PDB file of C-alpha atoms and ligand atoms in Angstrom:
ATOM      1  CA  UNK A   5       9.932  35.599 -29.688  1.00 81.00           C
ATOM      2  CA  UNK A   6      12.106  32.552 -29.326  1.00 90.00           C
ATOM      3  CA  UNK A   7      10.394  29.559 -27.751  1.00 95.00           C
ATOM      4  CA  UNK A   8      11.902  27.918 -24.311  1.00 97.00           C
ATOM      5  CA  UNK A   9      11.170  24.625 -22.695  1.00 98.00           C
ATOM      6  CA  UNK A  10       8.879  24.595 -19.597  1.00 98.00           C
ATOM      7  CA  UNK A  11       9.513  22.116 -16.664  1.00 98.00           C
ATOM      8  CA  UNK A  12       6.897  21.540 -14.421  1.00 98.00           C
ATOM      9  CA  UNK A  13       7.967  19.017 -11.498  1.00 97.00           C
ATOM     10  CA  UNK A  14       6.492  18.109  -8.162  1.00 95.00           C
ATOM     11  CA  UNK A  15       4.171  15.066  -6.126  1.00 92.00           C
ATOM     12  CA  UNK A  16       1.613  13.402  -7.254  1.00 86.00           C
ATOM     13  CA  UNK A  17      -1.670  15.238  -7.585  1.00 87.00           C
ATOM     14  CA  UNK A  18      -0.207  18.698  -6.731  1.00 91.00           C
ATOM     15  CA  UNK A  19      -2.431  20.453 -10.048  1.00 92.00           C
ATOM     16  CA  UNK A  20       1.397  20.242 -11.832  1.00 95.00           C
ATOM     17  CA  UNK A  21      -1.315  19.583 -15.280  1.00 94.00           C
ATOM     18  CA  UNK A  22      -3.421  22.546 -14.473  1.00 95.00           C
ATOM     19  CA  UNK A  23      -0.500  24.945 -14.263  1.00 97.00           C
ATOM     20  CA  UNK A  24       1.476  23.340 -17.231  1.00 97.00           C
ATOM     21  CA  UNK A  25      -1.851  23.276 -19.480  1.00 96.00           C
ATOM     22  CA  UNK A  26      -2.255  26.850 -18.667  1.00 96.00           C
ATOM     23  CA  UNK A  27       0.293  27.966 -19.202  1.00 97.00           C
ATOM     24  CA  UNK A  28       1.049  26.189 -22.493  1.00 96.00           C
ATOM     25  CA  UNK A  29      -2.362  27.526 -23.793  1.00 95.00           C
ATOM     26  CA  UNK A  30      -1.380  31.042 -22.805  1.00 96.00           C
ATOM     27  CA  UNK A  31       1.581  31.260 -24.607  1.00 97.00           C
ATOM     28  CA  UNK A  32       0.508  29.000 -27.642  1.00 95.00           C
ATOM     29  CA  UNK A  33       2.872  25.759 -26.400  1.00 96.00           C
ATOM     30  CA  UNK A  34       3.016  22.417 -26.412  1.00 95.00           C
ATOM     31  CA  UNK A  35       1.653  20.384 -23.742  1.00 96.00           C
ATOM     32  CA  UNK A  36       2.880  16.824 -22.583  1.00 96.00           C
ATOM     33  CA  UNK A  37       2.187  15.215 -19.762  1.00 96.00           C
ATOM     34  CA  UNK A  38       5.113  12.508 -19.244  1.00 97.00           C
ATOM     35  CA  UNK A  39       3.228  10.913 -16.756  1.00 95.00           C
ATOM     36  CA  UNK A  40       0.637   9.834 -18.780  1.00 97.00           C
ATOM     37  CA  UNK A  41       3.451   8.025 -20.702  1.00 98.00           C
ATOM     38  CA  UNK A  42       4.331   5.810 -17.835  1.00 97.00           C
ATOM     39  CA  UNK A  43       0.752   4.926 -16.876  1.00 97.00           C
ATOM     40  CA  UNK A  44       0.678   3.505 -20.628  1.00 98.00           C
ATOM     41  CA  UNK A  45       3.724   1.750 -20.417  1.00 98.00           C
ATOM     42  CA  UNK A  46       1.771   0.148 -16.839  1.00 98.00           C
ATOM     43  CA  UNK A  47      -1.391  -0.438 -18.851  1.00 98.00           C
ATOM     44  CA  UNK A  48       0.906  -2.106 -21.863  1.00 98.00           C
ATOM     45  CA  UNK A  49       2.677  -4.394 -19.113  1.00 98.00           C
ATOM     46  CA  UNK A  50      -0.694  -5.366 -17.209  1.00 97.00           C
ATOM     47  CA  UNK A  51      -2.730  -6.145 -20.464  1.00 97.00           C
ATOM     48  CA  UNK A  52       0.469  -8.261 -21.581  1.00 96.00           C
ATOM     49  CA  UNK A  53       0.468  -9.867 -17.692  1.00 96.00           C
ATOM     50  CA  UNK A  54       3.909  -8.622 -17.632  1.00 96.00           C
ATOM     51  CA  UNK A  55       2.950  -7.011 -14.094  1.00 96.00           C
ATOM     52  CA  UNK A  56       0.551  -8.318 -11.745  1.00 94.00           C
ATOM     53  CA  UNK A  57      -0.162  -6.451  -8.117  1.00 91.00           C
ATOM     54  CA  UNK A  58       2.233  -7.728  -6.696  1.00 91.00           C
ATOM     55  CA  UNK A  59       5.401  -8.580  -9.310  1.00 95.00           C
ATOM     56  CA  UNK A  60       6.926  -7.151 -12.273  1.00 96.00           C
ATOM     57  CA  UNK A  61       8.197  -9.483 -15.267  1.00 97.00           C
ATOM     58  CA  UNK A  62      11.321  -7.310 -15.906  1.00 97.00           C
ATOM     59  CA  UNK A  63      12.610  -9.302 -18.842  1.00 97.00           C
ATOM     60  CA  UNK A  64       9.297  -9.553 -20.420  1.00 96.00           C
ATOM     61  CA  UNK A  65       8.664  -5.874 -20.315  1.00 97.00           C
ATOM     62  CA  UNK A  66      12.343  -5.033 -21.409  1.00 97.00           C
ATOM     63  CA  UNK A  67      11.902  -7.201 -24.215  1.00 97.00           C
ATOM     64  CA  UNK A  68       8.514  -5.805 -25.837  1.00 96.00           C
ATOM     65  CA  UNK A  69       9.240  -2.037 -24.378  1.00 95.00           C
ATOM     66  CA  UNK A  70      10.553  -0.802 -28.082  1.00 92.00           C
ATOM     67  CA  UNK A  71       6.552  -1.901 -29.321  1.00 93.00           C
ATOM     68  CA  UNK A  72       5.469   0.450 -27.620  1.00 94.00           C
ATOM     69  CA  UNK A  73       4.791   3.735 -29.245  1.00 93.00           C
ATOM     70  CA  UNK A  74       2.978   6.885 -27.123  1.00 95.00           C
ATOM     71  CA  UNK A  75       1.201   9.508 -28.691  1.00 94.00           C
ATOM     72  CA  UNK A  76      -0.900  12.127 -28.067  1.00 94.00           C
ATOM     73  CA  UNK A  77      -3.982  14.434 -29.802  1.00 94.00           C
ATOM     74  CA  UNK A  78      -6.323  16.586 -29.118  1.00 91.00           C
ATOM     75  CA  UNK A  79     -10.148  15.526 -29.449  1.00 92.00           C
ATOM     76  CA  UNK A  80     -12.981  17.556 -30.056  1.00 92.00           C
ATOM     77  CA  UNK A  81     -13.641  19.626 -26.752  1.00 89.00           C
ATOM     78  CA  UNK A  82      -9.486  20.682 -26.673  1.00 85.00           C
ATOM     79  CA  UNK A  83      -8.372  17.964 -24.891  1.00 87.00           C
ATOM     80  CA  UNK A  84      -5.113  16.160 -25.359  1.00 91.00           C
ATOM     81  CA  UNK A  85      -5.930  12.657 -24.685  1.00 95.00           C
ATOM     82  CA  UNK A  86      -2.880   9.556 -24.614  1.00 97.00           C
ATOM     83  CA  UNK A  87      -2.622   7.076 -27.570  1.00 97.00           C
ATOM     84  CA  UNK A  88      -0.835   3.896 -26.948  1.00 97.00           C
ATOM     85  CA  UNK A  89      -0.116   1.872 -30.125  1.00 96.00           C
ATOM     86  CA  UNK A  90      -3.062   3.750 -31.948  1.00 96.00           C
ATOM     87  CA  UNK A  91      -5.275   3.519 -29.364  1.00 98.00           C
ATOM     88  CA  UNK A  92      -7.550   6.052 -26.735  1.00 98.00           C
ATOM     89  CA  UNK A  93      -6.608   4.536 -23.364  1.00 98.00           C
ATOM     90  CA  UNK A  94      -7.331   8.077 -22.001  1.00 97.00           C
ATOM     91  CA  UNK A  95      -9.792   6.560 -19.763  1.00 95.00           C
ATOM     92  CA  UNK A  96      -8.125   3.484 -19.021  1.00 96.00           C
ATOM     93  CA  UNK A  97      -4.853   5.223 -17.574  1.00 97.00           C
ATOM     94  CA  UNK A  98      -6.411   7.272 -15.420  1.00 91.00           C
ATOM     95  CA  UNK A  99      -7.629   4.794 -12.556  1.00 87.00           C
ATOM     96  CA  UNK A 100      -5.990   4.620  -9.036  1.00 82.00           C
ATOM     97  CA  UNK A 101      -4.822   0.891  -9.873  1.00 90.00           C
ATOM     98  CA  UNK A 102      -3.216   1.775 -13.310  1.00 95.00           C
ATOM     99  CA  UNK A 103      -1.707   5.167 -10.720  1.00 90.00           C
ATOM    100  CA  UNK A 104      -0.170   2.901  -9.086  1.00 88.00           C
ATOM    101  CA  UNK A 105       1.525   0.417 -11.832  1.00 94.00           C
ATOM    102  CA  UNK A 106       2.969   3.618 -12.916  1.00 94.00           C
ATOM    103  CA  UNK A 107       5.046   4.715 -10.039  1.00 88.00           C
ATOM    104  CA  UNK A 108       6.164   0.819 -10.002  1.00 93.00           C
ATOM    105  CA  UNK A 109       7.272   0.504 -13.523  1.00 95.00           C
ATOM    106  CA  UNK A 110       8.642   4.453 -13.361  1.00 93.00           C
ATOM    107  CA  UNK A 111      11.317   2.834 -10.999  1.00 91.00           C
ATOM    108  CA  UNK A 112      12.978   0.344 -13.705  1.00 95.00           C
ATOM    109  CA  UNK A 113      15.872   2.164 -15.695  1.00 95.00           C
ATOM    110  CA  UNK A 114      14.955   0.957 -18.647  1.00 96.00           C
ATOM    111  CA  UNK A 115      11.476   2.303 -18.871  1.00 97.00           C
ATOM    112  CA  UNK A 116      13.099   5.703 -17.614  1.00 96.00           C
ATOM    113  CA  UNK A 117      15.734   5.282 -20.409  1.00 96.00           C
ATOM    114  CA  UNK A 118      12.637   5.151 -23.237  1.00 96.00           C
ATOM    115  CA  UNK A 119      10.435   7.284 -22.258  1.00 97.00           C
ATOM    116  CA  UNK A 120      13.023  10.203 -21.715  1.00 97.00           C
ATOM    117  CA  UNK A 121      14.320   9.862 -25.083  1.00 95.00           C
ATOM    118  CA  UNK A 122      11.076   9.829 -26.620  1.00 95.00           C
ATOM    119  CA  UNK A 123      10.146  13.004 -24.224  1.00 97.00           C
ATOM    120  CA  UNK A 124      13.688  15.318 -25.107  1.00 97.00           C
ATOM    121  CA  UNK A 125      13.087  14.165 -28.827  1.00 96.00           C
ATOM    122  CA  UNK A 126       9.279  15.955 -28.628  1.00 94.00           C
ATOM    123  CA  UNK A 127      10.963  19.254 -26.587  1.00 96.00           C
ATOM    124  CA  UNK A 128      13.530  18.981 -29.331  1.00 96.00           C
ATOM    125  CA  UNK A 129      12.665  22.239 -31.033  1.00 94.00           C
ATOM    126  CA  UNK A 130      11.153  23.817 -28.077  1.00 96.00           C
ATOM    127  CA  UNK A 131       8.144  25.413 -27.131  1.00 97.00           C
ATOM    128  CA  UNK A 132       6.912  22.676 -24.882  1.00 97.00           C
ATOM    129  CA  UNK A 133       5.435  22.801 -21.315  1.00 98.00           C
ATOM    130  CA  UNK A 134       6.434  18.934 -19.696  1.00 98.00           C
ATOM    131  CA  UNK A 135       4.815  18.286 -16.254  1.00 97.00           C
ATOM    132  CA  UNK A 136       6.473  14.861 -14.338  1.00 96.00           C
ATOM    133  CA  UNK A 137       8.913  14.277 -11.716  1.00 93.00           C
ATOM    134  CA  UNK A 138      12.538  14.435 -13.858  1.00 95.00           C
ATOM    135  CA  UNK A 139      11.838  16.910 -16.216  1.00 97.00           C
ATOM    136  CA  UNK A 140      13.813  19.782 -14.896  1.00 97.00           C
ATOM    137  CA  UNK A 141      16.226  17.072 -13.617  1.00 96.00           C
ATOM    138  CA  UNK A 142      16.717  14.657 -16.384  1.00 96.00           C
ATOM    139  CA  UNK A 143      14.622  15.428 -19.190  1.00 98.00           C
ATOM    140  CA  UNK A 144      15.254  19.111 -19.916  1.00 98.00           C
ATOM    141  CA  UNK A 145      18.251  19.840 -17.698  1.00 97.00           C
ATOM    142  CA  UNK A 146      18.804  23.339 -19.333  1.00 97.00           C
ATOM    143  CA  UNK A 147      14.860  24.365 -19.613  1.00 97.00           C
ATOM    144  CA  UNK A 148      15.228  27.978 -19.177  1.00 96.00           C
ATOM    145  CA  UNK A 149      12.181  27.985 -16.799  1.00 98.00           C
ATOM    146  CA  UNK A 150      11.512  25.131 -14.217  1.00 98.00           C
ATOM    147  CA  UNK A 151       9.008  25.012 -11.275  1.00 98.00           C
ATOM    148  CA  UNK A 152       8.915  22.817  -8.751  1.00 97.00           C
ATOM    149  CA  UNK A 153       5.432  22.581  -7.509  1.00 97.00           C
ATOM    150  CA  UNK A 154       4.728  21.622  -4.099  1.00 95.00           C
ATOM    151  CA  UNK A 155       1.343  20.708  -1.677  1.00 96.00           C
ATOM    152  CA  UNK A 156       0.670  19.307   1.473  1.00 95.00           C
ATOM    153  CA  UNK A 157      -0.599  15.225   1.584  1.00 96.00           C
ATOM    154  CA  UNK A 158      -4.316  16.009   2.610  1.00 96.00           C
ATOM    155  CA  UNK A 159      -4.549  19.017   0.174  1.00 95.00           C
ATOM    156  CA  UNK A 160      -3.507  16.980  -2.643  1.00 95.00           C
ATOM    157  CA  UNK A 161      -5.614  13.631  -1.799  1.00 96.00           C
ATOM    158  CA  UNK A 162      -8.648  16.091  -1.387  1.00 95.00           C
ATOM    159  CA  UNK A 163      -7.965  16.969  -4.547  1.00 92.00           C
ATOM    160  CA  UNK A 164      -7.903  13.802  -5.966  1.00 90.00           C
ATOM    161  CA  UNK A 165     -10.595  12.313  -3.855  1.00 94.00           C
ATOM    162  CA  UNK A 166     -12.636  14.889  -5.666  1.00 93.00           C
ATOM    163  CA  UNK A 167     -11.886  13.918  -8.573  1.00 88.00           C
ATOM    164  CA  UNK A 168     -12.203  10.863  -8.646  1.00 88.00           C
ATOM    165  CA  UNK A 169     -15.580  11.253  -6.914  1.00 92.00           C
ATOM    166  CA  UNK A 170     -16.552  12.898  -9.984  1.00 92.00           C
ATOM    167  CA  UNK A 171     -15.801   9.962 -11.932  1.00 87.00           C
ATOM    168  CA  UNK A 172     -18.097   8.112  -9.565  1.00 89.00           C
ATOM    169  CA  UNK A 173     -14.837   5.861  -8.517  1.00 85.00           C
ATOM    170  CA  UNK A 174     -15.655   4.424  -5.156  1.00 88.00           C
ATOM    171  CA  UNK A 175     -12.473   4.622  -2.941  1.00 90.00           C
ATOM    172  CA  UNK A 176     -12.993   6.950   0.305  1.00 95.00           C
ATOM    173  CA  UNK A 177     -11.029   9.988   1.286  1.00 96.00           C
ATOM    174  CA  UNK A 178      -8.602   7.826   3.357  1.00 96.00           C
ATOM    175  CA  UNK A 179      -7.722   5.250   0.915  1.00 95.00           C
ATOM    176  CA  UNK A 180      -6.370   8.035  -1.156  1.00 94.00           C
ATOM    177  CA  UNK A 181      -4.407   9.783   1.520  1.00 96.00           C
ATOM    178  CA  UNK A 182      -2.906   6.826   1.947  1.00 95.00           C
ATOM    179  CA  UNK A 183      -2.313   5.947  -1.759  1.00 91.00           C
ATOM    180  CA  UNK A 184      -0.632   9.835  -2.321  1.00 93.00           C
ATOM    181  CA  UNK A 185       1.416   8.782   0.879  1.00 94.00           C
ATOM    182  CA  UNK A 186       2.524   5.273  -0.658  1.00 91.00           C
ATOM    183  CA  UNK A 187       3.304   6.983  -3.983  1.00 87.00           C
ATOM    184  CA  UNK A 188       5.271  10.027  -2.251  1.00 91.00           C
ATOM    185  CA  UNK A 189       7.470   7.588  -0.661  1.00 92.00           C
ATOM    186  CA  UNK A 190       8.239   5.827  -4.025  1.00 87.00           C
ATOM    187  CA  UNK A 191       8.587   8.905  -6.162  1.00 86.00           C
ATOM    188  CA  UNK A 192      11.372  10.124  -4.038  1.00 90.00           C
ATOM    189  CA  UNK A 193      13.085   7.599  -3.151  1.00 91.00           C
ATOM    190  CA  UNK A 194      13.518   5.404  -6.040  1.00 85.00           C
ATOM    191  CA  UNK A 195      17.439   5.179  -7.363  1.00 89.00           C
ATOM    192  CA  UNK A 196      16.249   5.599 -10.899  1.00 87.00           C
ATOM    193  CA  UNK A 197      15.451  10.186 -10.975  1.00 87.00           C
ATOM    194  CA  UNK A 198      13.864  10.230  -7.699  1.00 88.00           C
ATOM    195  CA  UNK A 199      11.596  13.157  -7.400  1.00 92.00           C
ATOM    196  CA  UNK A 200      13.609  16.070  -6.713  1.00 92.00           C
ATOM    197  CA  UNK A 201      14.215  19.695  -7.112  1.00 96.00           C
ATOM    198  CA  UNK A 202      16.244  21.039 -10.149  1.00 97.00           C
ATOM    199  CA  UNK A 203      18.689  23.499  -8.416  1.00 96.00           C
ATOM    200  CA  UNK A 204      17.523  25.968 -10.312  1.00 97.00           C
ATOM    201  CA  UNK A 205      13.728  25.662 -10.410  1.00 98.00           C
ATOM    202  CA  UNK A 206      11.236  28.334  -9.012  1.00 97.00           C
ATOM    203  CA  UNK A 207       9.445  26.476  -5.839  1.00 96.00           C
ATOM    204  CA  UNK A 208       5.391  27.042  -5.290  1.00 96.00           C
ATOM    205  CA  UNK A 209       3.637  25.846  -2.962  1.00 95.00           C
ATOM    206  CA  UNK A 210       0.167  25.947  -4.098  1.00 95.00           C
ATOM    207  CA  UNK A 211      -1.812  24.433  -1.033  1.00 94.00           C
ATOM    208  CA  UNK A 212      -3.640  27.481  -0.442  1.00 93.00           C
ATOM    209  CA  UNK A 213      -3.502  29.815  -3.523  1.00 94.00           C
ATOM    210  CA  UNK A 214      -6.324  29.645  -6.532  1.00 94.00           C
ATOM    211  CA  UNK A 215      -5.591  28.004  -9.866  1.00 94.00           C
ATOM    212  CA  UNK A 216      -5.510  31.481 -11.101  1.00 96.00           C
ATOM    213  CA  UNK A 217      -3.224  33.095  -8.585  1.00 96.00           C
ATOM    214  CA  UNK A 218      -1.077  30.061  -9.506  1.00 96.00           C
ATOM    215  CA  UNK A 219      -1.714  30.274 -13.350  1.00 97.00           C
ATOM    216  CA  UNK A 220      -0.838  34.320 -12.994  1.00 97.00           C
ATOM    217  CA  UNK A 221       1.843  33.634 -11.351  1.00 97.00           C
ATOM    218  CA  UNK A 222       3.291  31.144 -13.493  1.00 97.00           C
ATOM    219  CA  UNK A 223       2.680  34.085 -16.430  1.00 97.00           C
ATOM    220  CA  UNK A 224       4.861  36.398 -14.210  1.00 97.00           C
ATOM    221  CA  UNK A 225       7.438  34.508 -13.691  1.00 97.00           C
ATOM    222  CA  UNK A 226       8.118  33.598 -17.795  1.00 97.00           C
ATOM    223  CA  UNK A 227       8.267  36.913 -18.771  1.00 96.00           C
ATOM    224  CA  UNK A 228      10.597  37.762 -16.283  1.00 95.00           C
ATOM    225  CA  UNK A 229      12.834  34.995 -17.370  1.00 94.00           C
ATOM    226  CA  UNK A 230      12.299  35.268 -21.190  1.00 93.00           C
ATOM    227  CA  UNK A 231      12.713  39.080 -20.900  1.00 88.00           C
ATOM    228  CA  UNK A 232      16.418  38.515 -18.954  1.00 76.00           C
ATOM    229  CA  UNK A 233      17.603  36.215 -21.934  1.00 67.00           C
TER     230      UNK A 233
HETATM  231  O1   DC B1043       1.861  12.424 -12.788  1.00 63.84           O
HETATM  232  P1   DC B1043       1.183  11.049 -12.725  1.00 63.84           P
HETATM  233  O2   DC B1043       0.473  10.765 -11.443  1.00 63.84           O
HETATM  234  O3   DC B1043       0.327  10.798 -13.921  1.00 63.84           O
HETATM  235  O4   DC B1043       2.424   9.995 -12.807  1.00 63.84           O
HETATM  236  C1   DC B1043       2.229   8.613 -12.669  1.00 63.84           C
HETATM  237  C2   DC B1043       3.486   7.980 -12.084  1.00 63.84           C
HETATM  238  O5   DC B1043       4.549   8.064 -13.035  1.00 63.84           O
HETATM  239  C3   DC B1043       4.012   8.632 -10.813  1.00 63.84           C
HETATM  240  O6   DC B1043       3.796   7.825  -9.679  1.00 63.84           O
HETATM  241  C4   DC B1043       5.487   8.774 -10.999  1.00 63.84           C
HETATM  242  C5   DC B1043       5.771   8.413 -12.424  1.00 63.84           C
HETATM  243  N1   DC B1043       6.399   9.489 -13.181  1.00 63.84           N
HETATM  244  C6   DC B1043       7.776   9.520 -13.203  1.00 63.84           C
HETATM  245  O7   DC B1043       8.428   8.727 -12.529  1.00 63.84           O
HETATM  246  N2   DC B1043       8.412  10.451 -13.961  1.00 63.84           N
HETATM  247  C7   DC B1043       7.735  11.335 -14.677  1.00 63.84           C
HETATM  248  N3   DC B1043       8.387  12.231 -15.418  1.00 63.84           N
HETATM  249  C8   DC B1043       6.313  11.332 -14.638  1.00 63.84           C
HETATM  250  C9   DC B1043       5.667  10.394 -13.877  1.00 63.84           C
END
């Protein structure tokens, strides 16, 4: 069967990687998360001292931005961990402060203007499931399949209150309501690709469904579309 492009957009910590690695394993597709992407490019412009907490050196960043070369592979257990310049910073992109550098840089056209050409040049030959927040918008305009995933505030800072729990970070429960709030605001209303939904994207809102009802549903919903083409 022909391969198609899978968007998968919506807020920060909304499970938009559970559904999108599902779904790529189910149907033998690519997986890339492009947020991971901009949480290097955060990690490459706070180990340079390019951006501090509270300022951004644009011209530095422009300047070095073409070094900067993101990959991705799969380790030993089947997970697809993020390679910046050669290196596992898996770890390293993943905390709240490097969460946060992210949705900052995310807002400068420039680093949009990389990073989606090195994302539409990986869905180039299809068969690749992209979670973010322009995918559907920007990044694969004409995916044939695009869901916008959605999730109430204190559902989705439970969720990653949990999770970072389980990493034995120490923020509390509030602290991350209120980060998920501070990102929220920035993801949508940014003039560089706010957050928004695709006119033609599917909407869930996955607050109270399982990740299998979700991942199911997901399933559903391609073969409709792939069987219509
Ligand atoms: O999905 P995430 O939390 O790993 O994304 C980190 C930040 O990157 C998020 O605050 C918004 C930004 N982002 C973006 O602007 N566009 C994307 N396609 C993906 C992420």
């Amino acid at each position: 069967m022909e391969k198609i492009n899978i968007a998968v957009d919506g807020f920060s910590s909304c499970g938009k990687s559970t559904i999108a690695k599902g779904l790529a394993k189910e149907l033998g597709y690519t997986y890339i998360d492009s947020g991971a992407m901009y949480r290097a490019v955060a990690l490459f412009a706070c180990r340079n001292g390019w951006m501090t907490d509270t300022e951004i050196n644009e011209a530095g960043l422009q300047k070095h931005i073409p070094e900067i070369e993101i990959s991705f592979e799969t380790n030993s257990e089947g997970q697809q961990e993020t390679y910046l310049n050669g290196e596992n910073v898996e770890k390293e992109i993943r905390s709240l402060e490097i969460g946060n550098g992210a949705s900052r840089v995310s807002t400068l056209g420039f680093v949009r203007r990389e990073l989606v050409r090195q994302q539409q040049a990986m869905g180039k030959k299809k068969g690749v499931v992209m979670d973010g927040r322009d995918i559907g918008t920007v990044v694969f305009p004409d995916a044939e399949f695009k869901i916008f995933l959605t999730a109430t505030p204190e559902v989705r800072a439970q969720r990653r209150f949990d999770e970072l729990q389980a990493k034995g970070s120490p923020v509390s429960y509030e602290e991350t309501l209120a980060n998920v709030r501070e990102r929220d605001e920035r993801d949508t209303t940014r003039t560089e690709s706010p957050l928004r939904k695709a006119a033609d994207a599917i909407e869930l809102d996955n607050s109270h469904i399982s990740i299998n009802e979700q991942l199911q549903w997901a399933i559903d919903m391609f073969n409709k579309i792939t069987k219509q083409k």
